[in-house]
Amino acid sequence: MGEGETVTLHTGFTGLQRDVQIQWFYGPVDANIIIAQSQVLRGEIITDYNDRFRDRLQLDRQTGSLTIRNINITDSGVYKLQIISGEISEKRFSFTVYATVPAPDIRVSQSHSAGIGSSGPKCSVECSVENGRDATLSWYKGKEILNQTSSPDLNTILSLPLEIEDQDNNIYSCVAHNPVSHQTTRLSKKLCPQNRGMSHTKVVQSQVLRGQIITDYNETFGDRLQLDRQTGSLTIRNINITDSGVYKVQIINGEVSEKRFSYTVYDNP
């Protein structure tokens, strides 16, 4: 049940005798704190409620049932009823109150990271939400669930990464969920705009001039580049983190053929 609702703990009894004594106990794990007590003193019905619940309790003397209004997560726990009339009858109840989950937040964690040979640049995003009781965080592609996480540590933040290609036009959503509520945040393409950050620096050019093959390399890479004229493949030796990024090959032979690649170089730990 969710915060703010009203719950009634029904005892199943009807028409209790007027002179019975009714006691309700509560505790997060064990019901040992009196929260409501009703008895007949000198012919008068006296009902007392624990200040912890303020004016949110209502006891029904005919059935012994207890109603709790405007419940909150601190009301979760064990409740025990005692009806005393010559002998003691007991019943136990328990319930959990859940707060509404907040909307998850999506942020770019690393832009345009990809492996060698990738068809295009990629965007790494991370979805996060404040953890709560029985909360889960999930990534969806359309209606298909991709991955999910949860944690018993209520003091932690749930987070879930996702890597997509910039050219991916699927709809991605991050969903926070618990037994009483769910919140959805859709991945905005503005976080991963297409073609952002692509390289426009020419690093190598090879052509035939006057019957001679002329190949020029960008000085930024020093002597670390090697172009294969038979395949158009490019070899980069002794790579470093500044080499991370997007690479594009253009082969011009009457028409222009293009391919894009991207990769990320990481420091050794």
PDB file of C-alpha atoms in Angstrom:
ATOM      1  CA  MET A   1       0.000   0.000   0.000  1.00  0.00           C
ATOM      2  CA  GLY A   2       1.103   3.542  -0.646  1.00  0.00           C
ATOM      3  CA  GLU A   3       1.651   6.543   1.575  1.00  0.00           C
ATOM      4  CA  GLY A   4      -1.444   8.609   2.331  1.00  0.00           C
ATOM      5  CA  GLU A   5      -3.877   5.700   2.047  1.00  0.00           C
ATOM      6  CA  THR A   6      -6.255   4.460   4.752  1.00  0.00           C
ATOM      7  CA  VAL A   7      -5.990   0.883   6.019  1.00  0.00           C
ATOM      8  CA  THR A   8      -8.390  -1.022   8.263  1.00  0.00           C
ATOM      9  CA  LEU A   9      -7.182  -4.082  10.160  1.00  0.00           C
ATOM     10  CA  HIS A  10     -10.311  -6.231  10.155  1.00  0.00           C
ATOM     11  CA  THR A  11     -10.564  -8.681  13.046  1.00  0.00           C
ATOM     12  CA  GLY A  12     -13.401 -10.809  11.702  1.00  0.00           C
ATOM     13  CA  PHE A  13     -15.295 -10.376  14.965  1.00  0.00           C
ATOM     14  CA  THR A  14     -18.833  -8.998  15.220  1.00  0.00           C
ATOM     15  CA  GLY A  15     -20.941  -7.893  18.179  1.00  0.00           C
ATOM     16  CA  LEU A  16     -18.262  -7.904  20.863  1.00  0.00           C
ATOM     17  CA  GLN A  17     -19.577  -7.670  24.410  1.00  0.00           C
ATOM     18  CA  ARG A  18     -19.721  -4.156  25.775  1.00  0.00           C
ATOM     19  CA  ASP A  19     -17.422  -4.837  28.733  1.00  0.00           C
ATOM     20  CA  VAL A  20     -14.501  -6.362  26.798  1.00  0.00           C
ATOM     21  CA  GLN A  21     -11.089  -4.719  26.951  1.00  0.00           C
ATOM     22  CA  ILE A  22      -9.452  -4.130  23.568  1.00  0.00           C
ATOM     23  CA  GLN A  23      -5.738  -3.456  23.110  1.00  0.00           C
ATOM     24  CA  TRP A  24      -3.746  -2.865  19.939  1.00  0.00           C
ATOM     25  CA  PHE A  25       0.059  -3.167  19.916  1.00  0.00           C
ATOM     26  CA  TYR A  26       2.550  -2.113  17.245  1.00  0.00           C
ATOM     27  CA  GLY A  27       6.250  -2.535  16.472  1.00  0.00           C
ATOM     28  CA  PRO A  28       8.475  -2.489  13.378  1.00  0.00           C
ATOM     29  CA  VAL A  29       9.466  -6.120  14.046  1.00  0.00           C
ATOM     30  CA  ASP A  30       7.634  -7.183  17.212  1.00  0.00           C
ATOM     31  CA  ALA A  31       4.344  -5.652  18.358  1.00  0.00           C
ATOM     32  CA  ASN A  32       5.172  -4.476  21.878  1.00  0.00           C
ATOM     33  CA  ILE A  33       3.989  -0.841  22.027  1.00  0.00           C
ATOM     34  CA  ILE A  34       0.379  -0.130  22.985  1.00  0.00           C
ATOM     35  CA  ILE A  35      -1.138   2.213  20.410  1.00  0.00           C
ATOM     36  CA  ALA A  36      -4.849   1.880  21.243  1.00  0.00           C
ATOM     37  CA  GLN A  37      -6.661   0.718  24.345  1.00  0.00           C
ATOM     38  CA  SER A  38     -10.389   0.686  25.044  1.00  0.00           C
ATOM     39  CA  GLN A  39     -12.140  -0.476  28.209  1.00  0.00           C
ATOM     40  CA  VAL A  40     -15.182   0.172  30.365  1.00  0.00           C
ATOM     41  CA  LEU A  41     -14.516   2.047  33.610  1.00  0.00           C
ATOM     42  CA  ARG A  42     -17.402   2.785  35.981  1.00  0.00           C
ATOM     43  CA  GLY A  43     -19.855   2.135  33.179  1.00  0.00           C
ATOM     44  CA  GLU A  44     -18.106   4.497  30.771  1.00  0.00           C
ATOM     45  CA  ILE A  45     -16.164   3.491  27.650  1.00  0.00           C
ATOM     46  CA  ILE A  46     -12.641   4.947  27.774  1.00  0.00           C
ATOM     47  CA  THR A  47     -10.499   4.769  24.628  1.00  0.00           C
ATOM     48  CA  ASP A  48      -6.909   6.024  24.550  1.00  0.00           C
ATOM     49  CA  TYR A  49      -4.629   6.345  21.528  1.00  0.00           C
ATOM     50  CA  ASN A  50      -0.837   6.552  21.365  1.00  0.00           C
ATOM     51  CA  ASP A  51       0.431  10.044  20.531  1.00  0.00           C
ATOM     52  CA  ARG A  52       2.747   8.558  17.900  1.00  0.00           C
ATOM     53  CA  PHE A  53      -0.210   8.134  15.579  1.00  0.00           C
ATOM     54  CA  ARG A  54      -1.788  11.417  16.726  1.00  0.00           C
ATOM     55  CA  ASP A  55      -5.382  11.577  15.459  1.00  0.00           C
ATOM     56  CA  ARG A  56      -4.988   8.982  12.700  1.00  0.00           C
ATOM     57  CA  LEU A  57      -6.422   5.989  14.621  1.00  0.00           C
ATOM     58  CA  GLN A  58     -10.042   4.892  14.945  1.00  0.00           C
ATOM     59  CA  LEU A  59     -11.084   1.822  16.942  1.00  0.00           C
ATOM     60  CA  ASP A  60     -14.390   0.047  16.315  1.00  0.00           C
ATOM     61  CA  ARG A  61     -15.678  -1.297  19.648  1.00  0.00           C
ATOM     62  CA  GLN A  62     -18.190  -3.612  17.947  1.00  0.00           C
ATOM     63  CA  THR A  63     -15.567  -5.539  15.977  1.00  0.00           C
ATOM     64  CA  GLY A  64     -12.226  -4.547  17.485  1.00  0.00           C
ATOM     65  CA  SER A  65     -11.052  -3.467  14.021  1.00  0.00           C
ATOM     66  CA  LEU A  66      -8.518  -0.636  13.842  1.00  0.00           C
ATOM     67  CA  THR A  67      -8.434   1.990  11.094  1.00  0.00           C
ATOM     68  CA  ILE A  68      -5.258   3.973  10.391  1.00  0.00           C
ATOM     69  CA  ARG A  69      -5.608   7.051   8.206  1.00  0.00           C
ATOM     70  CA  ASN A  70      -2.939   8.796   6.138  1.00  0.00           C
ATOM     71  CA  ILE A  71      -0.408   5.997   6.544  1.00  0.00           C
ATOM     72  CA  ASN A  72       3.307   6.558   5.986  1.00  0.00           C
ATOM     73  CA  ILE A  73       6.364   4.350   5.651  1.00  0.00           C
ATOM     74  CA  THR A  74       7.080   4.520   9.400  1.00  0.00           C
ATOM     75  CA  ASP A  75       3.755   2.743  10.008  1.00  0.00           C
ATOM     76  CA  SER A  76       5.113  -0.417   8.360  1.00  0.00           C
ATOM     77  CA  GLY A  77       5.433  -3.324  10.759  1.00  0.00           C
ATOM     78  CA  VAL A  78       3.566  -5.778  12.975  1.00  0.00           C
ATOM     79  CA  TYR A  79       0.243  -5.096  14.692  1.00  0.00           C
ATOM     80  CA  LYS A  80      -1.268  -7.268  17.419  1.00  0.00           C
ATOM     81  CA  LEU A  81      -4.825  -7.260  18.746  1.00  0.00           C
ATOM     82  CA  GLN A  82      -5.723  -8.463  22.228  1.00  0.00           C
ATOM     83  CA  ILE A  83      -9.347  -8.850  23.288  1.00  0.00           C
ATOM     84  CA  ILE A  84      -9.693  -9.543  27.007  1.00  0.00           C
ATOM     85  CA  SER A  85     -12.983 -10.944  28.287  1.00  0.00           C
ATOM     86  CA  GLY A  86     -12.266 -13.549  30.908  1.00  0.00           C
ATOM     87  CA  GLU A  87      -9.740 -15.014  28.474  1.00  0.00           C
ATOM     88  CA  ILE A  88      -7.357 -13.364  26.009  1.00  0.00           C
ATOM     89  CA  SER A  89      -7.869 -13.631  22.247  1.00  0.00           C
ATOM     90  CA  GLU A  90      -5.045 -12.482  19.963  1.00  0.00           C
ATOM     91  CA  LYS A  91      -4.629 -11.756  16.288  1.00  0.00           C
ATOM     92  CA  ARG A  92      -1.596 -10.481  14.406  1.00  0.00           C
ATOM     93  CA  PHE A  93      -1.361  -8.368  11.272  1.00  0.00           C
ATOM     94  CA  SER A  94       1.493  -6.909   9.271  1.00  0.00           C
ATOM     95  CA  PHE A  95       1.792  -4.597   6.294  1.00  0.00           C
ATOM     96  CA  THR A  96       4.361  -2.535   4.444  1.00  0.00           C
ATOM     97  CA  VAL A  97       3.859   1.052   3.324  1.00  0.00           C
ATOM     98  CA  TYR A  98       5.744   2.209   0.226  1.00  0.00           C
ATOM     99  CA  ALA A  99       6.651   5.736  -0.760  1.00  0.00           C
ATOM    100  CA  THR A 100       6.032   6.756  -4.368  1.00  0.00           C
ATOM    101  CA  VAL A 101       9.232   6.213  -6.335  1.00  0.00           C
ATOM    102  CA  PRO A 102      10.852   9.381  -7.710  1.00  0.00           C
ATOM    103  CA  ALA A 103      11.374   9.852 -11.428  1.00  0.00           C
ATOM    104  CA  PRO A 104      14.754   8.465 -12.548  1.00  0.00           C
ATOM    105  CA  ASP A 105      17.413  10.812 -13.905  1.00  0.00           C
ATOM    106  CA  ILE A 106      19.366  10.140 -17.120  1.00  0.00           C
ATOM    107  CA  ARG A 107      22.762  11.702 -17.783  1.00  0.00           C
ATOM    108  CA  VAL A 108      25.570  11.171 -20.262  1.00  0.00           C
ATOM    109  CA  SER A 109      28.373   9.279 -18.532  1.00  0.00           C
ATOM    110  CA  GLN A 110      30.767   8.985 -21.485  1.00  0.00           C
ATOM    111  CA  SER A 111      30.126  10.292 -24.944  1.00  0.00           C
ATOM    112  CA  HIS A 112      31.040   8.452 -28.132  1.00  0.00           C
ATOM    113  CA  SER A 113      32.943   5.505 -26.752  1.00  0.00           C
ATOM    114  CA  ALA A 114      33.062   2.435 -28.946  1.00  0.00           C
ATOM    115  CA  GLY A 115      35.186  -0.506 -29.866  1.00  0.00           C
ATOM    116  CA  ILE A 116      37.450  -0.765 -32.866  1.00  0.00           C
ATOM    117  CA  GLY A 117      35.446  -1.629 -35.966  1.00  0.00           C
ATOM    118  CA  SER A 118      32.229  -0.094 -34.672  1.00  0.00           C
ATOM    119  CA  SER A 119      29.823   1.063 -37.359  1.00  0.00           C
ATOM    120  CA  GLY A 120      29.491   4.450 -35.697  1.00  0.00           C
ATOM    121  CA  PRO A 121      30.075   6.494 -32.565  1.00  0.00           C
ATOM    122  CA  LYS A 122      28.348   5.482 -29.367  1.00  0.00           C
ATOM    123  CA  CYS A 123      26.913   7.333 -26.422  1.00  0.00           C
ATOM    124  CA  SER A 124      27.108   5.998 -22.867  1.00  0.00           C
ATOM    125  CA  VAL A 125      24.380   7.169 -20.505  1.00  0.00           C
ATOM    126  CA  GLU A 126      23.548   6.343 -16.916  1.00  0.00           C
ATOM    127  CA  CYS A 127      20.129   6.256 -15.282  1.00  0.00           C
ATOM    128  CA  SER A 128      19.914   6.724 -11.516  1.00  0.00           C
ATOM    129  CA  VAL A 129      17.281   7.042  -8.817  1.00  0.00           C
ATOM    130  CA  GLU A 130      17.167   7.209  -5.034  1.00  0.00           C
ATOM    131  CA  ASN A 131      16.747   3.700  -3.646  1.00  0.00           C
ATOM    132  CA  GLY A 132      13.700   2.652  -1.639  1.00  0.00           C
ATOM    133  CA  ARG A 133      12.091  -0.435  -0.189  1.00  0.00           C
ATOM    134  CA  ASP A 134      11.670  -3.115  -2.915  1.00  0.00           C
ATOM    135  CA  ALA A 135      12.609  -0.597  -5.615  1.00  0.00           C
ATOM    136  CA  THR A 136      13.992  -1.674  -8.987  1.00  0.00           C
ATOM    137  CA  LEU A 137      15.519   0.295 -11.849  1.00  0.00           C
ATOM    138  CA  SER A 138      15.237  -0.970 -15.431  1.00  0.00           C
ATOM    139  CA  TRP A 139      16.210   0.002 -18.977  1.00  0.00           C
ATOM    140  CA  TYR A 140      13.695  -0.703 -21.752  1.00  0.00           C
ATOM    141  CA  LYS A 141      14.078  -0.628 -25.519  1.00  0.00           C
ATOM    142  CA  GLY A 142      10.492  -0.141 -26.581  1.00  0.00           C
ATOM    143  CA  LYS A 143       8.660  -2.765 -24.513  1.00  0.00           C
ATOM    144  CA  GLU A 144      11.686  -5.052 -24.211  1.00  0.00           C
ATOM    145  CA  ILE A 145      13.508  -4.992 -20.883  1.00  0.00           C
ATOM    146  CA  LEU A 146      17.287  -4.763 -21.369  1.00  0.00           C
ATOM    147  CA  ASN A 147      18.624  -4.904 -17.815  1.00  0.00           C
ATOM    148  CA  GLN A 148      17.569  -4.294 -14.242  1.00  0.00           C
ATOM    149  CA  THR A 149      19.097  -3.572 -10.849  1.00  0.00           C
ATOM    150  CA  SER A 150      18.079  -3.359  -7.196  1.00  0.00           C
ATOM    151  CA  SER A 151      19.804  -3.200  -3.817  1.00  0.00           C
ATOM    152  CA  PRO A 152      18.858  -4.071  -0.211  1.00  0.00           C
ATOM    153  CA  ASP A 153      20.896  -1.053   0.930  1.00  0.00           C
ATOM    154  CA  LEU A 154      18.271   1.688   1.187  1.00  0.00           C
ATOM    155  CA  ASN A 155      20.969   4.343   1.658  1.00  0.00           C
ATOM    156  CA  THR A 156      22.444   3.797  -1.786  1.00  0.00           C
ATOM    157  CA  ILE A 157      21.593   5.234  -5.191  1.00  0.00           C
ATOM    158  CA  LEU A 158      20.434   2.780  -7.833  1.00  0.00           C
ATOM    159  CA  SER A 159      22.223   3.322 -11.146  1.00  0.00           C
ATOM    160  CA  LEU A 160      22.206   1.506 -14.460  1.00  0.00           C
ATOM    161  CA  PRO A 161      24.410   2.225 -17.515  1.00  0.00           C
ATOM    162  CA  LEU A 162      23.394   1.952 -21.154  1.00  0.00           C
ATOM    163  CA  GLU A 163      25.431   2.309 -24.336  1.00  0.00           C
ATOM    164  CA  ILE A 164      23.730   3.045 -27.647  1.00  0.00           C
ATOM    165  CA  GLU A 165      24.883   4.050 -31.098  1.00  0.00           C
ATOM    166  CA  ASP A 166      24.229   7.646 -32.098  1.00  0.00           C
ATOM    167  CA  GLN A 167      22.334   6.465 -35.173  1.00  0.00           C
ATOM    168  CA  ASP A 168      20.021   4.226 -33.098  1.00  0.00           C
ATOM    169  CA  ASN A 169      16.423   5.409 -33.533  1.00  0.00           C
ATOM    170  CA  ASN A 170      14.847   3.026 -31.021  1.00  0.00           C
ATOM    171  CA  ILE A 171      12.947   4.436 -28.039  1.00  0.00           C
ATOM    172  CA  TYR A 172      14.767   3.865 -24.747  1.00  0.00           C
ATOM    173  CA  SER A 173      13.154   4.397 -21.349  1.00  0.00           C
ATOM    174  CA  CYS A 174      14.390   4.087 -17.785  1.00  0.00           C
ATOM    175  CA  VAL A 175      11.765   2.902 -15.288  1.00  0.00           C
ATOM    176  CA  ALA A 176      11.846   3.071 -11.484  1.00  0.00           C
ATOM    177  CA  HIS A 177       9.331   0.709  -9.887  1.00  0.00           C
ATOM    178  CA  ASN A 178       8.099  -0.554  -6.533  1.00  0.00           C
ATOM    179  CA  PRO A 179       4.965  -2.529  -5.564  1.00  0.00           C
ATOM    180  CA  VAL A 180       2.726   0.564  -5.538  1.00  0.00           C
ATOM    181  CA  SER A 181       4.151   2.964  -8.132  1.00  0.00           C
ATOM    182  CA  HIS A 182       6.389   3.438 -11.138  1.00  0.00           C
ATOM    183  CA  GLN A 183       8.029   6.412 -12.841  1.00  0.00           C
ATOM    184  CA  THR A 184       9.374   6.502 -16.394  1.00  0.00           C
ATOM    185  CA  THR A 185      11.979   8.796 -17.932  1.00  0.00           C
ATOM    186  CA  ARG A 186      12.516   8.561 -21.677  1.00  0.00           C
ATOM    187  CA  LEU A 187      16.017   8.931 -23.087  1.00  0.00           C
ATOM    188  CA  SER A 188      16.180  12.206 -24.982  1.00  0.00           C
ATOM    189  CA  LYS A 189      18.078  12.191 -28.253  1.00  0.00           C
ATOM    190  CA  LYS A 190      19.339  15.630 -27.251  1.00  0.00           C
ATOM    191  CA  LEU A 191      21.664  13.866 -24.808  1.00  0.00           C
ATOM    192  CA  CYS A 192      23.219  11.911 -27.671  1.00  0.00           C
ATOM    193  CA  PRO A 193      22.853  14.078 -30.768  1.00  0.00           C
ATOM    194  CA  GLN A 194      23.878  12.406 -33.988  1.00  0.00           C
ATOM    195  CA  ASN A 195      27.315  13.116 -35.403  1.00  0.00           C
ATOM    196  CA  ARG A 196      28.336  15.240 -32.427  1.00  0.00           C
ATOM    197  CA  GLY A 197      32.025  15.350 -31.744  1.00  0.00           C
ATOM    198  CA  MET A 198      33.135  13.680 -34.971  1.00  0.00           C
ATOM    199  CA  SER A 199      36.638  14.343 -36.169  1.00  0.00           C
ATOM    200  CA  HIS A 200      37.168  16.759 -39.054  1.00  0.00           C
ATOM    201  CA  THR A 201      40.965  16.652 -39.023  1.00  0.00           C
ATOM    202  CA  LYS A 202      42.551  14.904 -42.000  1.00  0.00           C
ATOM    203  CA  VAL A 203      45.095  12.440 -40.629  1.00  0.00           C
ATOM    204  CA  VAL A 204      46.176  10.706 -43.830  1.00  0.00           C
ATOM    205  CA  GLN A 205      45.703  11.239 -47.557  1.00  0.00           C
ATOM    206  CA  SER A 206      46.938   9.032 -50.369  1.00  0.00           C
ATOM    207  CA  GLN A 207      46.526   9.688 -54.078  1.00  0.00           C
ATOM    208  CA  VAL A 208      48.226   9.205 -57.416  1.00  0.00           C
ATOM    209  CA  LEU A 209      49.783  12.332 -58.922  1.00  0.00           C
ATOM    210  CA  ARG A 210      51.519  12.139 -62.304  1.00  0.00           C
ATOM    211  CA  GLY A 211      51.730   8.363 -61.995  1.00  0.00           C
ATOM    212  CA  GLN A 212      53.276   8.492 -58.526  1.00  0.00           C
ATOM    213  CA  ILE A 213      51.612   7.458 -55.247  1.00  0.00           C
ATOM    214  CA  ILE A 214      51.778  10.330 -52.762  1.00  0.00           C
ATOM    215  CA  THR A 215      50.799   9.605 -49.148  1.00  0.00           C
ATOM    216  CA  ASP A 216      50.789  12.343 -46.526  1.00  0.00           C
ATOM    217  CA  TYR A 217      50.358  11.792 -42.776  1.00  0.00           C
ATOM    218  CA  ASN A 218      49.248  14.317 -40.180  1.00  0.00           C
ATOM    219  CA  GLU A 219      52.120  15.389 -37.928  1.00  0.00           C
ATOM    220  CA  THR A 220      49.897  15.003 -34.861  1.00  0.00           C
ATOM    221  CA  PHE A 221      50.424  11.244 -35.055  1.00  0.00           C
ATOM    222  CA  GLY A 222      54.145  11.512 -35.795  1.00  0.00           C
ATOM    223  CA  ASP A 223      55.354   8.344 -37.502  1.00  0.00           C
ATOM    224  CA  ARG A 224      52.706   6.111 -35.895  1.00  0.00           C
ATOM    225  CA  LEU A 225      50.433   5.809 -38.952  1.00  0.00           C
ATOM    226  CA  GLN A 226      50.588   3.251 -41.745  1.00  0.00           C
ATOM    227  CA  LEU A 227      48.101   3.184 -44.641  1.00  0.00           C
ATOM    228  CA  ASP A 228      47.532   0.031 -46.683  1.00  0.00           C
ATOM    229  CA  ARG A 229      46.812   1.151 -50.255  1.00  0.00           C
ATOM    230  CA  GLN A 230      45.480  -2.279 -51.219  1.00  0.00           C
ATOM    231  CA  THR A 231      42.699  -2.261 -48.600  1.00  0.00           C
ATOM    232  CA  GLY A 232      42.516   1.324 -47.365  1.00  0.00           C
ATOM    233  CA  SER A 233      43.064   0.056 -43.814  1.00  0.00           C
ATOM    234  CA  LEU A 234      44.883   2.335 -41.389  1.00  0.00           C
ATOM    235  CA  THR A 235      47.244   1.110 -38.677  1.00  0.00           C
ATOM    236  CA  ILE A 236      48.000   3.310 -35.657  1.00  0.00           C
ATOM    237  CA  ARG A 237      50.942   2.227 -33.527  1.00  0.00           C
ATOM    238  CA  ASN A 238      51.599   3.029 -29.878  1.00  0.00           C
ATOM    239  CA  ILE A 239      48.123   4.466 -29.290  1.00  0.00           C
ATOM    240  CA  ASN A 240      47.405   6.786 -26.372  1.00  0.00           C
ATOM    241  CA  ILE A 241      44.296   8.301 -24.783  1.00  0.00           C
ATOM    242  CA  THR A 242      44.458  11.384 -27.011  1.00  0.00           C
ATOM    243  CA  ASP A 243      43.880   9.102 -30.006  1.00  0.00           C
ATOM    244  CA  SER A 244      40.362   8.301 -28.741  1.00  0.00           C
ATOM    245  CA  GLY A 245      37.628   9.482 -31.058  1.00  0.00           C
ATOM    246  CA  VAL A 246      35.967   9.026 -34.425  1.00  0.00           C
ATOM    247  CA  TYR A 247      37.756   8.056 -37.633  1.00  0.00           C
ATOM    248  CA  LYS A 248      36.301   8.241 -41.135  1.00  0.00           C
ATOM    249  CA  VAL A 249      37.679   6.781 -44.340  1.00  0.00           C
ATOM    250  CA  GLN A 250      36.707   8.155 -47.745  1.00  0.00           C
ATOM    251  CA  ILE A 251      37.546   6.179 -50.866  1.00  0.00           C
ATOM    252  CA  ILE A 252      37.037   8.267 -53.995  1.00  0.00           C
ATOM    253  CA  ASN A 253      36.845   6.423 -57.289  1.00  0.00           C
ATOM    254  CA  GLY A 254      34.236   8.068 -59.457  1.00  0.00           C
ATOM    255  CA  GLU A 255      31.952   7.975 -56.416  1.00  0.00           C
ATOM    256  CA  VAL A 256      32.629   8.440 -52.711  1.00  0.00           C
ATOM    257  CA  SER A 257      32.500   5.462 -50.332  1.00  0.00           C
ATOM    258  CA  GLU A 258      32.633   6.154 -46.601  1.00  0.00           C
ATOM    259  CA  LYS A 259      33.027   4.138 -43.401  1.00  0.00           C
ATOM    260  CA  ARG A 260      33.242   5.372 -39.837  1.00  0.00           C
ATOM    261  CA  PHE A 261      35.034   3.871 -36.856  1.00  0.00           C
ATOM    262  CA  SER A 262      35.494   4.927 -33.257  1.00  0.00           C
ATOM    263  CA  TYR A 263      37.385   3.668 -30.256  1.00  0.00           C
ATOM    264  CA  THR A 264      38.431   4.730 -26.785  1.00  0.00           C
ATOM    265  CA  VAL A 265      41.922   4.335 -25.340  1.00  0.00           C
ATOM    266  CA  TYR A 266      42.136   3.864 -21.563  1.00  0.00           C
ATOM    267  CA  ASP A 267      45.027   4.459 -19.185  1.00  0.00           C
ATOM    268  CA  ASN A 268      46.567   1.330 -17.683  1.00  0.00           C
ATOM    269  CA  PRO A 269      45.424   0.966 -14.052  1.00  0.00           C
TER     270      PRO A 269
END
